[in-house]
Amino acid sequence: MEGFAALLHGFEVALTFHHLALMVAGVLIGILVGVLPGLGAPNGVALLMPLTFFMPPVSAIILLSSMYWGALLGGSTTSILFNIPGEPSSVATTFDGHPMAKQGKAAEALSLAFLASGFGALCGVITVTVVADDIANFALRFSPAEYFAVYLLAFCAFIGMGGTNPLKTAVSLLVGLSLATIGMDTVSGEMRLTFGQDQLVRGISFLVAVIGLFGIGELLATADETEKVEGIRARVRLAAVLSTLAQMPRYTVALVRSAAIGIWMGLTPGGPTAASFMSYGVARRFSRRRDNFGRGEPEGVVSPETSDHAAGVSALLPMLALGVPGSATAAVMLGGLMIWGLQPGPTLFQDRPDFVWGLIASMYVANLVAVVLVLATVPIFASVMRVPFGLLAPLIMTICLTGAWMVSGSGFDVLLALGFGVLGYLMKKLDYPIAPLVLAMVLGDKAEDAFRQSMLMSRGDLTIFWSNWLVASITTLALLLLAWPLLAGLLRGGATALRRPAE
Amino acid sequence: MALAAAAFGGVVIAGALQHDVGWGPTGPGAGYFPLRIGLLLVGVALLLALTHALAGVAGRFAEPGAMRRVGALLLPTVVFGAAIAPLGAYVPMTLYLLWMARVQARARWPVALAVALGTPAAFFLLFETWLTVPLAKGPLEEALGIY
């Protein structure tokens, strides 16, 4: 019951007036960020980050995580009403959410999405509460070799399970790792890859990169598209919410299954985007109303939304306990943790229980706050989407550039953010995933340190990564995931080869 | 794009070679890790370029109108970004928003002026007064004595 007492203490931390106000503010900013094109959860967290430097870390993480929940919900709103996913993880919600809205069932679709999100988040946070201490204790046994193996696992999981072309994911990841090495080497103090430029000595801030890649890049990509925004007006009444709530038990199977998928994808670094797609795919495969999917099937809204939130919530646990973020947003928060002077990892649970359990308790409260707030404010935020893009884009650009300036007060960072913006636009156009690049930038230094320390321990012998059962199984799993696209291709090829003679 | 990534990998290798890429007194040298990352990047990117070449996909990147729209948004923003350091955040911000609202979005004068003047004012109140985070200052702010 140790965990329960810690959780109660966490509620004491989270339920102060100051923190409740921060949750409301965070959720509202988050919904706005989720609704606006070009501002997503990772980018919003990066923009708010400089403002949290003068807050205590608990308040800062509560503000940022609340914003994340708000952004996830805001993203679903635009998916359903405008057929424009505000977040990559709510793309799957457009498949059935928008058709439902077009059939005049917008209020029902929204309530379904929000309630399913709430359920997913609740399952995620309960899982986090139950397993947090075990994972932290488990991770206490880690030496640098195990840490490097875990980082390797995170990278390989992206390549093997990411869903996009594995080679493109690898390129994105390796570019991120290269960018992470820029600046002063932490071991020898040498200047690396600066080519004599003083500006690069500090290295490239991942915050600037995130603002550029996700914010500016996204705006440029939106400007590229000609599609006219045609929204559906919706007002969510309490009666509609209650009647939807009464229908929820009908989707029990979908809810539980999707929550399980989401939690799994959040704990292993698959991320909410992969989770929502996988959950949608599974739901369509096993549903009795399979033909109705894509034409406004409620189960097609419930499934991705539940997974999306379950994954988003549970992605914070590996970030805290292992220092390995399960999503792009968690990666940005991880970077924030280090800036606030906290060392993510199992020792965080011993040194700063108020921080860890305050955050976990706040996830219960903030998700509840978020679902209530989003139901109440949908019409207001939906009206933001009616502002012409030509006016909205320069305003968001201004926010992005100001945010890039605030990271360290340097004009070079602003230009760097613009450069990353162009890169982000090109990557988006050519189907290169952006999240691996950010993950690699945040983890690059830590992965390199862990690697060098292990090499030092073993005097350059690579077999240290197979020296005991723990590190051996993680490394082997990582390499298996890396090889997964090849293996899957071979299996499929084999299957078609076997089938062909029979025809 | 794949070739550009390969070229970037080449830069990383060149940078890494300026350092100790082998075994130093403190374990693997400073260039050890970047060199291997760079080599991997070049390898993967070339492989990607090869698969593209073999598949023979030369689809159009974007229709011409799209590039013009992107440029219309990007170029003024770059000018604005470059002007922040020498001129301060507020003056370029006002001019940029005025230009974008009036010329690009073809908003009416009252709307354009409201956006262009209201945003910097709101930023000033939010960041400098409430959150006490200073934004970039230039000659105009200095002349007015706002510091």
Coordinates of N, CA, C and O in Angstrom, one line a residue, chain A residues 188-317:
Chain A
S188 N 34.9 15.0 -23.1 CA 36.2 15.5 -23.4 C 36.3 17.1 -23.4 O 37.3 17.7 -23.3
G189 N 35.1 17.7 -23.5 CA 35.1 19.2 -23.6 C 35.4 19.7 -25.0 O 35.6 20.9 -25.2
E190 N 35.6 18.8 -25.9 CA 36.0 19.3 -27.3 C 34.7 19.8 -28.0 O 33.6 19.4 -27.7
M191 N 35.0 20.8 -28.9 CA 33.8 21.3 -29.7 C 33.6 20.4 -30.9 O 34.5 20.2 -31.7
R192 N 32.4 19.9 -31.0 CA 32.1 19.0 -32.1 C 31.2 19.6 -33.1 O 30.2 20.2 -32.8
L193 N 31.5 19.4 -34.4 CA 30.7 19.7 -35.5 C 30.3 21.2 -35.5 O 29.2 21.6 -36.0
T194 N 31.1 22.1 -34.9 CA 30.7 23.5 -34.9 C 31.4 24.2 -36.1 O 30.9 25.3 -36.4
F195 N 32.4 23.6 -36.6 CA 33.1 24.2 -37.8 C 33.5 25.6 -37.5 O 33.3 26.5 -38.3
G196 N 33.9 25.9 -36.3 CA 34.4 27.2 -35.9 C 33.3 28.2 -35.6 O 33.6 29.4 -35.4
Q197 N 32.0 27.8 -35.7 CA 30.9 28.8 -35.4 C 30.6 28.9 -33.9 O 30.3 27.9 -33.3
D198 N 30.8 30.1 -33.4 CA 30.6 30.3 -31.9 C 29.1 30.0 -31.6 O 28.8 29.5 -30.5
Q199 N 28.2 30.3 -32.5 CA 26.8 30.1 -32.2 C 26.4 28.7 -31.9 O 25.5 28.4 -31.2
L200 N 27.2 27.7 -32.4 CA 26.9 26.3 -32.3 C 27.5 25.7 -31.1 O 27.2 24.5 -30.8
V201 N 28.3 26.4 -30.3 CA 29.0 25.8 -29.1 C 28.0 25.3 -28.1 O 28.1 24.2 -27.6
R202 N 26.9 26.0 -27.9 CA 25.9 25.5 -27.0 C 25.1 24.3 -27.5 O 24.3 23.8 -26.8
G203 N 25.3 24.0 -28.7 CA 24.5 23.0 -29.3 C 23.2 23.5 -29.9 O 22.9 24.7 -29.8
I204 N 22.4 22.7 -30.5 CA 21.1 23.1 -31.1 C 20.0 22.7 -30.1 O 19.9 21.6 -29.7
S205 N 19.3 23.7 -29.6 CA 18.2 23.4 -28.6 C 17.1 22.6 -29.3 O 16.7 23.0 -30.4
F206 N 16.7 21.5 -28.6 CA 15.6 20.7 -29.2 C 14.3 21.6 -29.2 O 13.4 21.3 -30.0
L207 N 14.2 22.6 -28.3 CA 13.0 23.4 -28.3 C 12.9 24.2 -29.6 O 11.8 24.2 -30.2
V208 N 14.0 24.7 -30.0 CA 14.0 25.5 -31.3 C 13.6 24.5 -32.4 O 12.8 24.9 -33.3
A209 N 14.2 23.3 -32.4 CA 13.9 22.4 -33.4 C 12.4 22.0 -33.5 O 11.8 21.9 -34.5
V210 N 11.9 21.8 -32.3 CA 10.4 21.4 -32.2 C 9.6 22.5 -32.7 O 8.6 22.3 -33.5
I211 N 9.9 23.8 -32.3 CA 9.1 24.9 -32.7 C 9.1 25.0 -34.3 O 8.1 25.2 -34.9
G212 N 10.3 24.8 -34.8 CA 10.4 24.9 -36.3 C 9.8 23.7 -37.0 O 8.9 24.0 -37.9
L213 N 10.1 22.5 -36.6 CA 9.6 21.3 -37.3 C 8.1 21.2 -37.2 O 7.4 21.0 -38.2
F214 N 7.6 21.3 -36.0 CA 6.2 21.1 -35.8 C 5.3 22.3 -36.1 O 4.3 22.2 -36.6
G215 N 5.8 23.5 -35.7 CA 5.0 24.7 -35.8 C 5.1 25.3 -37.2 O 4.2 25.3 -37.9
I216 N 6.3 25.8 -37.5 CA 6.5 26.5 -38.8 C 6.3 25.6 -40.0 O 5.6 25.9 -40.9
G217 N 6.9 24.4 -39.8 CA 6.7 23.4 -40.9 C 5.2 23.1 -41.2 O 4.8 23.0 -42.3
E218 N 4.5 22.9 -40.1 CA 3.1 22.6 -40.2 C 2.3 23.7 -40.9 O 1.4 23.5 -41.8
L219 N 2.6 25.0 -40.6 CA 2.0 26.1 -41.2 C 2.3 26.1 -42.7 O 1.4 26.4 -43.5
L220 N 3.5 25.9 -43.0 CA 3.9 25.9 -44.5 C 3.1 24.8 -45.2 O 2.6 25.0 -46.3
A221 N 3.1 23.7 -44.6 CA 2.3 22.5 -45.2 C 0.9 22.9 -45.3 O 0.2 22.5 -46.3
T222 N 0.3 23.6 -44.4 CA -1.1 23.9 -44.5 C -1.3 25.0 -45.6 O -2.3 24.9 -46.3
A223 N -0.4 25.9 -45.7 CA -0.5 26.9 -46.8 C -0.4 26.2 -48.2 O -1.0 26.7 -49.2
D224 N 0.3 25.1 -48.2 CA 0.4 24.3 -49.4 C -0.9 23.8 -49.9 O -1.2 23.7 -51.1
E225 N -1.8 23.4 -49.0 CA -3.0 22.7 -49.4 C -4.1 23.7 -49.8 O -4.2 24.8 -49.2
T226 N -4.8 23.4 -50.8 CA -5.8 24.3 -51.3 C -7.2 24.1 -50.6 O -8.0 25.0 -50.7
E227 N -7.4 22.9 -50.0 CA -8.7 22.6 -49.5 C -9.4 23.7 -48.7 O -8.7 24.4 -47.9
K228 N -10.6 23.9 -49.0 CA -11.4 24.9 -48.3 C -11.9 24.2 -47.1 O -12.4 23.1 -47.1
V229 N -11.8 25.0 -46.0 CA -12.3 24.5 -44.7 C -13.8 24.6 -44.7 O -14.4 25.7 -44.8
E230 N -14.5 23.4 -44.5 CA -15.9 23.5 -44.4 C -16.3 22.9 -43.1 O -16.3 21.7 -42.9
G231 N -16.6 23.7 -42.1 CA -16.9 23.2 -40.8 C -18.4 22.9 -40.6 O -19.2 23.3 -41.4
I232 N -18.6 22.1 -39.6 CA -20.0 21.8 -39.2 C -20.3 22.4 -37.9 O -19.5 22.2 -36.9
R233 N -21.3 23.2 -37.8 CA -21.6 23.9 -36.5 C -22.1 22.8 -35.5 O -22.9 22.0 -35.8
A234 N -21.7 23.0 -34.3 CA -22.1 22.0 -33.3 C -22.2 22.7 -31.9 O -21.3 23.5 -31.6
R235 N -23.2 22.4 -31.2 CA -23.3 22.8 -29.8 C -23.6 21.5 -29.1 O -24.5 20.8 -29.4
V236 N -22.8 21.3 -28.0 CA -23.0 20.1 -27.3 C -23.8 20.4 -26.0 O -23.4 21.1 -25.2
R237 N -25.0 19.8 -26.0 CA -25.9 20.0 -24.9 C -25.7 18.9 -23.9 O -25.4 17.8 -24.2
L238 N -26.0 19.2 -22.6 CA -25.9 18.3 -21.5 C -26.7 17.0 -21.8 O -26.2 15.9 -21.6
A239 N -27.9 17.2 -22.3 CA -28.8 16.0 -22.6 C -28.1 15.1 -23.6 O -28.1 13.8 -23.4
A240 N -27.4 15.6 -24.6 CA -26.7 14.8 -25.6 C -25.6 14.0 -24.9 O -25.4 12.8 -25.2
V241 N -24.9 14.7 -24.0 CA -23.8 14.1 -23.3 C -24.3 12.9 -22.5 O -23.8 11.8 -22.5
L242 N -25.4 13.2 -21.8 CA -25.9 12.1 -20.9 C -26.4 10.9 -21.7 O -26.2 9.8 -21.3
S243 N -27.1 11.2 -22.8 CA -27.6 10.1 -23.5 C -26.5 9.3 -24.1 O -26.5 8.0 -24.2
T244 N -25.4 10.0 -24.5 CA -24.2 9.2 -25.1 C -23.6 8.4 -23.9 O -23.2 7.3 -24.2
L245 N -23.5 9.0 -22.8 CA -23.0 8.3 -21.6 C -23.7 7.0 -21.4 O -23.1 6.0 -21.1
A246 N -25.1 7.1 -21.5 CA -25.9 5.9 -21.3 C -25.6 4.8 -22.3 O -25.8 3.7 -22.1
Q247 N -25.2 5.3 -23.5 CA -24.9 4.3 -24.6 C -23.5 3.7 -24.4 O -23.2 2.7 -25.1
M248 N -22.7 4.3 -23.6 CA -21.3 3.8 -23.6 C -21.1 2.3 -23.3 O -20.3 1.7 -23.9
P249 N -21.9 1.7 -22.4 CA -21.7 0.3 -22.1 C -21.8 -0.6 -23.4 O -21.2 -1.6 -23.5
R250 N -22.5 -0.1 -24.4 CA -22.6 -0.8 -25.7 C -21.2 -1.0 -26.3 O -21.0 -2.0 -27.0
Y251 N -20.3 -0.1 -26.0 CA -19.0 -0.2 -26.6 C -17.9 -0.8 -25.7 O -16.7 -0.5 -25.9
T252 N -18.4 -1.5 -24.7 CA -17.4 -2.0 -23.6 C -16.2 -2.7 -24.3 O -15.1 -2.4 -23.9
V253 N -16.5 -3.6 -25.2 CA -15.4 -4.4 -25.8 C -14.4 -3.5 -26.5 O -13.2 -3.6 -26.2
A254 N -14.9 -2.6 -27.3 CA -14.1 -1.7 -28.0 C -13.3 -0.8 -27.0 O -12.1 -0.6 -27.2
L255 N -13.9 -0.3 -26.0 CA -13.2 0.5 -25.0 C -12.1 -0.2 -24.3 O -11.0 0.3 -24.3
V256 N -12.4 -1.4 -23.8 CA -11.3 -2.1 -23.1 C -10.2 -2.5 -24.0 O -9.0 -2.3 -23.7
R257 N -10.6 -3.0 -25.2 CA -9.5 -3.5 -26.1 C -8.6 -2.3 -26.5 O -7.4 -2.4 -26.5
S258 N -9.3 -1.1 -26.8 CA -8.5 0.0 -27.3 C -7.6 0.6 -26.2 O -6.5 1.0 -26.4
A259 N -8.2 0.6 -24.9 CA -7.4 1.1 -23.8 C -6.1 0.2 -23.6 O -5.0 0.7 -23.4
A260 N -6.3 -1.1 -23.8 CA -5.2 -2.0 -23.6 C -4.1 -1.8 -24.7 O -2.9 -1.7 -24.4
I261 N -4.6 -1.6 -26.0 CA -3.6 -1.3 -27.0 C -2.9 0.0 -26.7 O -1.7 0.1 -26.9
G262 N -3.7 1.0 -26.3 CA -3.1 2.3 -26.1 C -2.1 2.3 -25.0 O -1.0 2.8 -25.1
I263 N -2.4 1.6 -23.9 CA -1.5 1.5 -22.7 C -0.2 0.8 -23.2 O 0.9 1.2 -22.9
W264 N -0.3 -0.3 -23.9 CA 0.8 -1.0 -24.4 C 1.7 -0.1 -25.3 O 2.9 -0.1 -25.1
M265 N 1.1 0.6 -26.2 CA 1.8 1.4 -27.1 C 2.5 2.6 -26.4 O 3.5 3.2 -26.9
G266 N 1.8 3.1 -25.3 CA 2.4 4.2 -24.6 C 3.6 3.7 -23.8 O 4.6 4.5 -23.7
L267 N 3.5 2.6 -23.2 CA 4.6 2.1 -22.3 C 5.8 1.7 -23.1 O 6.9 2.0 -22.8
T268 N 5.6 1.0 -24.2 CA 6.7 0.7 -25.1 C 6.6 1.9 -26.1 O 5.5 2.4 -26.3
P269 N 7.7 2.4 -26.5 CA 7.7 3.7 -27.2 C 7.0 3.6 -28.6 O 7.7 3.8 -29.6
G270 N 5.7 3.3 -28.7 CA 5.1 3.3 -30.0 C 4.4 4.7 -30.2 O 4.3 5.1 -31.4
G271 N 3.9 5.3 -29.1 CA 3.3 6.6 -29.2 C 1.8 6.5 -29.6 O 1.3 5.5 -30.1
P272 N 1.1 7.6 -29.3 CA -0.3 7.7 -29.4 C -0.8 7.6 -30.9 O -1.8 7.0 -31.2
T273 N 0.0 8.1 -31.8 CA -0.4 8.1 -33.2 C -0.5 6.6 -33.7 O -1.5 6.2 -34.3
A274 N 0.6 5.9 -33.5 CA 0.5 4.4 -33.9 C -0.6 3.7 -33.1 O -1.3 2.9 -33.7
A275 N -0.8 4.1 -31.9 CA -1.8 3.4 -31.1 C -3.2 3.6 -31.7 O -4.0 2.7 -31.8
S276 N -3.5 4.9 -32.1 CA -4.8 5.1 -32.5 C -5.1 4.4 -33.9 O -6.2 3.9 -34.1
F277 N -4.1 4.4 -34.7 CA -4.3 3.7 -36.0 C -4.5 2.2 -35.8 O -5.3 1.6 -36.4
M278 N -3.6 1.7 -34.9 CA -3.7 0.2 -34.7 C -5.0 -0.1 -34.1 O -5.7 -1.1 -34.6
S279 N -5.5 0.7 -33.2 CA -6.8 0.4 -32.5 C -7.9 0.5 -33.5 O -8.9 -0.3 -33.5
Y280 N -7.9 1.5 -34.4 CA -8.9 1.6 -35.4 C -8.9 0.4 -36.3 O -10.0 -0.2 -36.7
G281 N -7.7 0.0 -36.7 CA -7.6 -1.2 -37.6 C -8.1 -2.4 -37.0 O -8.9 -3.2 -37.6
V282 N -7.8 -2.6 -35.7 CA -8.3 -3.8 -35.0 C -9.8 -3.8 -34.9 O -10.5 -4.8 -35.1
A283 N -10.3 -2.6 -34.5 CA -11.8 -2.5 -34.4 C -12.5 -2.8 -35.6 O -13.5 -3.5 -35.6
R284 N -12.0 -2.3 -36.8 CA -12.6 -2.6 -38.0 C -12.6 -4.1 -38.4 O -13.5 -4.6 -38.9
R285 N -11.5 -4.7 -38.0 CA -11.3 -6.1 -38.4 C -12.3 -7.0 -37.6 O -12.8 -7.9 -38.1
F286 N -12.5 -6.6 -36.3 CA -13.3 -7.5 -35.5 C -14.8 -7.1 -35.3 O -15.5 -7.8 -34.7
S287 N -15.1 -5.9 -35.8 CA -16.5 -5.4 -35.6 C -17.5 -6.2 -36.4 O -17.2 -6.7 -37.5
R288 N -18.7 -6.4 -35.9 CA -19.7 -7.0 -36.6 C -20.3 -6.1 -37.7 O -20.8 -6.5 -38.7
R289 N -20.1 -4.8 -37.5 CA -20.6 -3.8 -38.5 C -19.4 -3.3 -39.3 O -19.3 -2.1 -39.6
R290 N -18.6 -4.2 -39.8 CA -17.4 -3.8 -40.5 C -17.6 -2.9 -41.7 O -16.9 -2.0 -41.9
D291 N -18.7 -3.2 -42.4 CA -19.0 -2.4 -43.6 C -19.3 -1.0 -43.3 O -19.2 -0.1 -44.2
N292 N -19.7 -0.7 -42.1 CA -20.1 0.6 -41.8 C -19.0 1.5 -41.4 O -19.1 2.7 -41.4
F293 N -17.8 0.9 -41.2 CA -16.6 1.7 -40.9 C -16.2 2.6 -42.0 O -16.2 2.2 -43.2
G294 N -15.9 3.9 -41.7 CA -15.6 4.9 -42.7 C -16.8 5.6 -43.1 O -16.7 6.6 -43.9
R295 N -18.0 5.2 -42.7 CA -19.2 5.9 -43.0 C -19.9 6.5 -41.8 O -21.1 6.7 -41.9
G296 N -19.2 6.6 -40.7 CA -19.8 7.2 -39.5 C -20.2 6.1 -38.5 O -21.3 6.2 -37.9
E297 N -19.3 5.2 -38.3 CA -19.6 4.1 -37.3 C -19.1 4.6 -36.0 O -17.9 5.0 -35.8
P298 N -19.9 4.7 -34.9 CA -19.5 5.2 -33.6 C -18.3 4.5 -33.1 O -17.4 5.1 -32.5
E299 N -18.2 3.2 -33.3 CA -17.1 2.4 -32.8 C -15.8 2.9 -33.4 O -14.7 2.8 -32.8
G300 N -15.9 3.4 -34.6 CA -14.7 3.9 -35.3 C -14.2 5.3 -34.7 O -13.1 5.7 -35.0
V301 N -15.1 5.9 -33.9 CA -14.7 7.1 -33.1 C -14.1 6.7 -31.8 O -13.1 7.2 -31.3
V302 N -14.9 5.8 -31.1 CA -14.5 5.4 -29.8 C -13.1 4.7 -29.7 O -12.3 5.1 -28.9
S303 N -12.8 3.8 -30.7 CA -11.6 3.0 -30.6 C -10.3 3.9 -30.7 O -9.5 3.8 -29.8
P304 N -10.2 4.7 -31.7 CA -8.9 5.5 -31.8 C -8.8 6.5 -30.7 O -7.7 6.7 -30.2
E305 N -9.9 7.1 -30.3 CA -9.9 8.1 -29.2 C -9.4 7.5 -27.9 O -8.6 8.1 -27.2
T306 N -10.0 6.3 -27.5 CA -9.6 5.7 -26.3 C -8.1 5.4 -26.3 O -7.4 5.7 -25.3
S307 N -7.6 4.8 -27.4 CA -6.2 4.4 -27.5 C -5.3 5.6 -27.4 O -4.2 5.6 -26.8
D308 N -5.7 6.6 -28.1 CA -4.9 7.9 -28.2 C -4.6 8.4 -26.8 O -3.5 8.7 -26.5
H309 N -5.7 8.5 -26.0 CA -5.5 9.0 -24.7 C -4.8 8.1 -23.7 O -4.0 8.5 -22.9
A310 N -5.1 6.8 -23.8 CA -4.5 5.8 -23.0 C -3.0 5.8 -23.2 O -2.2 5.8 -22.3
A311 N -2.6 5.9 -24.5 CA -1.2 6.0 -24.9 C -0.5 7.3 -24.4 O 0.6 7.3 -23.9
G312 N -1.2 8.4 -24.6 CA -0.7 9.7 -24.2 C -0.4 9.7 -22.7 O 0.7 10.2 -22.3
V313 N -1.3 9.2 -21.9 CA -1.1 9.2 -20.5 C 0.0 8.2 -20.1 O 0.9 8.6 -19.3
S314 N -0.1 7.0 -20.6 CA 0.9 6.0 -20.1 C 2.3 6.3 -20.7 O 3.3 5.8 -20.1
A315 N 2.4 7.1 -21.7 CA 3.7 7.5 -22.3 C 4.6 8.3 -21.3 O 5.8 8.3 -21.4
L316 N 3.9 8.9 -20.3 CA 4.6 9.7 -19.3 C 5.4 8.8 -18.3 O 6.4 9.2 -17.7
L317 N 5.0 7.5 -18.1 CA 5.6 6.7 -17.1 C 7.0 6.3 -17.6 O 8.0 6.5 -16.8

